[in-house]
Amino acid sequence: MPRSLRPYVAALSLLLCGAVQAADEPAPAKEGDAPAAVVERAPLAERSVDDATALAKRVPEKEQQKLTAGDEEFLALWKLANVGDAYGVIILIPGDGETADWPLAMAPLREKLPDAGWNTLSLSLPDPQGDEPPLRPIEEVAPAAGEEKKADAPAEPAPATTPENAAVPADTTPPPSGISDEQRSTHSTRVSARIGAAIAFAQEKKAKAIVLLGHGSGGYWAARYLADNKPKQVSNLILVAAEKPVGFSPVLEDLVPELKLATGDFYYGDQPLDRDAAKLRKEASKRQKHPAYIQVAMASLPGDRGTEQEQLYRRVKGWLSQHLQSGAAQPDQPTPVEAPEPPPPPEPTSPGI
């Protein structure tokens, strides 16, 4: 480009930039103009609602039940027992971040317990009303086919133990829940209403026995409902790796022993936090002289979830057959038959003369 034209090109570029910037800037408001209306966005749906929508597309329609709790409708998964006369209904309550068909505890028990003679009703719980949705429980993801770990990849060196980091103990304090007292109260009311709706549904089905089974924080909500409402229709509680949601009270060791009903407390003995929490509940049950509190230790198998879930099913099935409190006949146990009265002993004869 000739040097004589360069000043003109630079001036033209500045003019074009100024025109574009002026077009992007909003026009100044004239005196007397009405203020621009604020567009309000609709609140996002709860993650549990999205999960229920996904389940409705995947689960057979005959297994879906729409229940009403208060002024809201929620999805529950209903599966009939594979026998002519079911023993009752087991209401499955998932933990935070889990769905009614969660692959740990919920789906395996929902699918297998009907083979043991039980109807199952798996609930969907609302999201805790905190600042953020609950974290999903960690699931192991199997490596893709043909994908192998490189043997020559250098392993990450372990952090050096120095006086600075060796003297500081591990921080086991749970993070703040981010939930206000009002939000906690609202969430408790919503969960309680859903469990109550499930019990009412089981009564409509003429269930001989109603069992509440909670996994994770679902165990806390099951125990909390029984303590607050004391329903006469429920006399059996099963806890699976139970834990208290952050920010709620009372703790489980204060809650469970006071229930005084048949309780099966299943925990993973090789998980330190789970084991320590179960120990507190057991000690509290001894102090309260709980008449029917049974703990069952299990082994976690992260590398073989199928075997782990089969173990859980068999342990729950065994507890139901031995410790169920109900007027109905217990599964896997024959009806006792009265033995005939033994014949009277022969009368002694006098010795011959």
Tab-separated table of N, CA, C and O in Angstrom, residues 292-338:
chain	number	residue	atom	x	y	z
A	292	ALA	N	-36.236	-55.225	70.168
A	292	ALA	CA	-36.133	-55.948	68.893
A	292	ALA	C	-35.213	-55.210	67.926
A	292	ALA	O	-35.567	-54.956	66.781
A	293	TYR	N	-34.029	-54.858	68.420
A	293	TYR	CA	-33.048	-54.158	67.585
A	293	TYR	C	-31.953	-55.143	67.188
A	293	TYR	O	-31.275	-55.716	68.048
A	294	ILE	N	-31.794	-55.369	65.873
A	294	ILE	CA	-30.816	-56.334	65.360
A	294	ILE	C	-29.880	-55.619	64.386
A	294	ILE	O	-30.341	-54.944	63.460
A	295	GLN	N	-28.573	-55.739	64.618
A	295	GLN	CA	-27.591	-55.194	63.686
A	295	GLN	C	-27.016	-56.319	62.826
A	295	GLN	O	-26.767	-57.424	63.314
A	296	VAL	N	-26.792	-56.011	61.552
A	296	VAL	CA	-26.242	-56.975	60.605
A	296	VAL	C	-25.081	-56.307	59.878
A	296	VAL	O	-25.280	-55.313	59.173
A	297	ALA	N	-23.868	-56.829	60.079
A	297	ALA	CA	-22.682	-56.287	59.410
A	297	ALA	C	-22.517	-56.952	58.043
A	297	ALA	O	-22.709	-58.162	57.902
A	298	MET	N	-22.155	-56.145	57.059
A	298	MET	CA	-21.926	-56.646	55.707
A	298	MET	C	-20.561	-56.175	55.231
A	298	MET	O	-19.926	-55.325	55.858
A	299	ALA	N	-20.119	-56.740	54.114
A	299	ALA	CA	-18.846	-56.354	53.513
A	299	ALA	C	-19.121	-55.609	52.209
A	299	ALA	O	-19.896	-56.085	51.379
A	300	SER	N	-18.513	-54.446	52.049
A	300	SER	CA	-18.667	-53.704	50.800
A	300	SER	C	-17.736	-54.297	49.747
A	300	SER	O	-16.604	-54.690	50.049
A	301	LEU	N	-18.226	-54.363	48.523
A	301	LEU	CA	-17.447	-54.934	47.421
A	301	LEU	C	-17.470	-53.960	46.247
A	301	LEU	O	-18.225	-54.140	45.287
A	302	PRO	N	-16.661	-52.890	46.310
A	302	PRO	CA	-16.705	-51.886	45.245
A	302	PRO	C	-16.395	-52.462	43.864
A	302	PRO	O	-16.906	-51.954	42.865
A	303	GLY	N	-15.568	-53.508	43.819
A	303	GLY	CA	-15.223	-54.084	42.523
A	303	GLY	C	-16.229	-55.086	42.008
A	303	GLY	O	-16.098	-55.564	40.880
A	304	ASP	N	-17.225	-55.434	42.814
A	304	ASP	CA	-18.234	-56.421	42.413
A	304	ASP	C	-19.570	-56.007	43.007
A	304	ASP	O	-20.050	-56.591	43.969
A	305	ARG	N	-20.173	-54.986	42.411
A	305	ARG	CA	-21.424	-54.460	42.942
A	305	ARG	C	-22.548	-55.481	42.854
A	305	ARG	O	-23.443	-55.494	43.704
A	306	GLY	N	-22.524	-56.347	41.849
A	306	GLY	CA	-23.574	-57.340	41.721
A	306	GLY	C	-23.617	-58.271	42.921
A	306	GLY	O	-24.678	-58.529	43.502
A	307	THR	N	-22.436	-58.775	43.330
A	307	THR	CA	-22.368	-59.649	44.494
A	307	THR	C	-22.723	-58.893	45.764
A	307	THR	O	-23.387	-59.426	46.658
A	308	GLU	N	-22.294	-57.640	45.867
A	308	GLU	CA	-22.606	-56.834	47.041
A	308	GLU	C	-24.110	-56.651	47.194
A	308	GLU	O	-24.656	-56.786	48.298
A	309	GLN	N	-24.811	-56.363	46.104
A	309	GLN	CA	-26.249	-56.153	46.176
A	309	GLN	C	-27.002	-57.462	46.409
A	309	GLN	O	-28.046	-57.477	47.070
A	310	GLU	N	-26.478	-58.560	45.900
A	310	GLU	CA	-27.083	-59.854	46.179
A	310	GLU	C	-26.948	-60.200	47.662
A	310	GLU	O	-27.873	-60.756	48.277
A	311	GLN	N	-25.786	-59.860	48.243
A	311	GLN	CA	-25.585	-60.060	49.680
A	311	GLN	C	-26.615	-59.260	50.477
A	311	GLN	O	-27.225	-59.772	51.429
A	312	LEU	N	-26.831	-58.002	50.094
A	312	LEU	CA	-27.799	-57.164	50.789
A	312	LEU	C	-29.192	-57.777	50.702
A	312	LEU	O	-29.921	-57.848	51.710
A	313	TYR	N	-29.581	-58.213	49.527
A	313	TYR	CA	-30.916	-58.806	49.359
A	313	TYR	C	-31.092	-60.033	50.243
A	313	TYR	O	-32.121	-60.182	50.918
A	314	ARG	N	-30.109	-60.894	50.273
A	314	ARG	CA	-30.234	-62.122	51.067
A	314	ARG	C	-30.287	-61.804	52.570
A	314	ARG	O	-31.016	-62.457	53.323
A	315	ARG	N	-29.519	-60.810	53.005
A	315	ARG	CA	-29.552	-60.448	54.427
A	315	ARG	C	-30.902	-59.837	54.804
A	315	ARG	O	-31.456	-60.141	55.867
A	316	VAL	N	-31.427	-58.973	53.950
A	316	VAL	CA	-32.735	-58.377	54.226
A	316	VAL	C	-33.823	-59.447	54.216
A	316	VAL	O	-34.704	-59.474	55.090
A	317	LYS	N	-33.763	-60.332	53.255
A	317	LYS	CA	-34.733	-61.421	53.180
A	317	LYS	C	-34.668	-62.291	54.433
A	317	LYS	O	-35.706	-62.678	54.992
A	318	GLY	N	-33.445	-62.588	54.901
A	318	GLY	CA	-33.305	-63.391	56.110
A	318	GLY	C	-33.853	-62.683	57.340
A	318	GLY	O	-34.491	-63.313	58.192
A	319	TRP	N	-33.625	-61.367	57.440
A	319	TRP	CA	-34.159	-60.619	58.588
A	319	TRP	C	-35.684	-60.637	58.574
A	319	TRP	O	-36.323	-60.820	59.618
A	320	LEU	N	-36.274	-60.477	57.410
A	320	LEU	CA	-37.728	-60.486	57.314
A	320	LEU	C	-38.310	-61.829	57.749
A	320	LEU	O	-39.375	-61.886	58.364
A	321	SER	N	-37.619	-62.904	57.426
A	321	SER	CA	-38.126	-64.233	57.765
A	321	SER	C	-37.991	-64.552	59.251
A	321	SER	O	-38.687	-65.429	59.759
A	322	GLN	N	-37.126	-63.825	59.974
A	322	GLN	CA	-36.858	-64.159	61.373
A	322	GLN	C	-37.365	-63.120	62.371
A	322	GLN	O	-37.685	-63.471	63.510
A	323	HIS	N	-37.416	-61.849	61.963
A	323	HIS	CA	-37.698	-60.795	62.945
A	323	HIS	C	-38.901	-59.933	62.608
A	323	HIS	O	-39.144	-58.932	63.287
A	324	LEU	N	-39.642	-60.286	61.572
A	324	LEU	CA	-40.796	-59.479	61.196
A	324	LEU	C	-41.843	-59.503	62.299
A	324	LEU	O	-42.171	-60.556	62.840
A	325	GLN	N	-42.374	-58.329	62.629
A	325	GLN	CA	-43.462	-58.221	63.599
A	325	GLN	C	-44.743	-57.906	62.839
A	325	GLN	O	-44.927	-56.812	62.328
A	326	SER	N	-45.604	-58.882	62.750
A	326	SER	CA	-46.850	-58.699	62.029
A	326	SER	C	-47.788	-59.836	62.382
A	326	SER	O	-47.365	-60.921	62.785
A	327	GLY	N	-49.065	-59.583	62.193
A	327	GLY	CA	-50.037	-60.639	62.419
A	327	GLY	C	-50.094	-61.617	61.272
A	327	GLY	O	-50.682	-62.686	61.399
A	328	ALA	N	-49.458	-61.259	60.140
A	328	ALA	CA	-49.469	-62.152	58.995
A	328	ALA	C	-48.421	-63.231	59.158
A	328	ALA	O	-47.481	-63.104	59.924
A	329	ALA	N	-48.587	-64.303	58.386
A	329	ALA	CA	-47.586	-65.365	58.410
A	329	ALA	C	-46.278	-64.830	57.874
A	329	ALA	O	-46.251	-64.050	56.929
A	330	GLN	N	-45.167	-65.210	58.453
A	330	GLN	CA	-43.872	-64.698	58.052
A	330	GLN	C	-43.345	-65.470	56.860
A	330	GLN	O	-43.587	-66.669	56.724
A	331	PRO	N	-42.632	-64.797	55.941
A	331	PRO	CA	-42.117	-65.475	54.766
A	331	PRO	C	-41.071	-66.506	55.140
A	331	PRO	O	-40.355	-66.378	56.124
A	332	ASP	N	-41.000	-67.541	54.294
A	332	ASP	CA	-39.980	-68.572	54.414
A	332	ASP	C	-40.082	-69.354	55.722
A	332	ASP	O	-39.135	-69.991	56.143
A	333	GLN	N	-41.192	-69.275	56.374
A	333	GLN	CA	-41.377	-70.043	57.593
A	333	GLN	C	-42.677	-70.824	57.486
A	333	GLN	O	-43.735	-70.248	57.191
A	334	PRO	N	-42.671	-72.146	57.690
A	334	PRO	CA	-43.902	-72.919	57.605
A	334	PRO	C	-44.838	-72.583	58.754
A	334	PRO	O	-44.411	-72.208	59.837
A	335	THR	N	-46.131	-72.693	58.499
A	335	THR	CA	-47.111	-72.463	59.561
A	335	THR	C	-46.986	-73.555	60.603
A	335	THR	O	-46.976	-74.746	60.272
A	336	PRO	N	-46.829	-73.194	61.866
A	336	PRO	CA	-46.639	-74.226	62.874
A	336	PRO	C	-47.863	-75.115	62.984
A	336	PRO	O	-48.999	-74.656	62.936
A	337	VAL	N	-47.600	-76.396	63.125
A	337	VAL	CA	-48.657	-77.389	63.260
A	337	VAL	C	-48.591	-77.953	64.661
A	337	VAL	O	-47.521	-78.333	65.150
A	338	GLU	N	-49.744	-77.991	65.335
A	338	GLU	CA	-49.767	-78.498	66.700
A	338	GLU	C	-49.504	-80.000	66.696
A	338	GLU	O	-50.120	-80.755	65.929
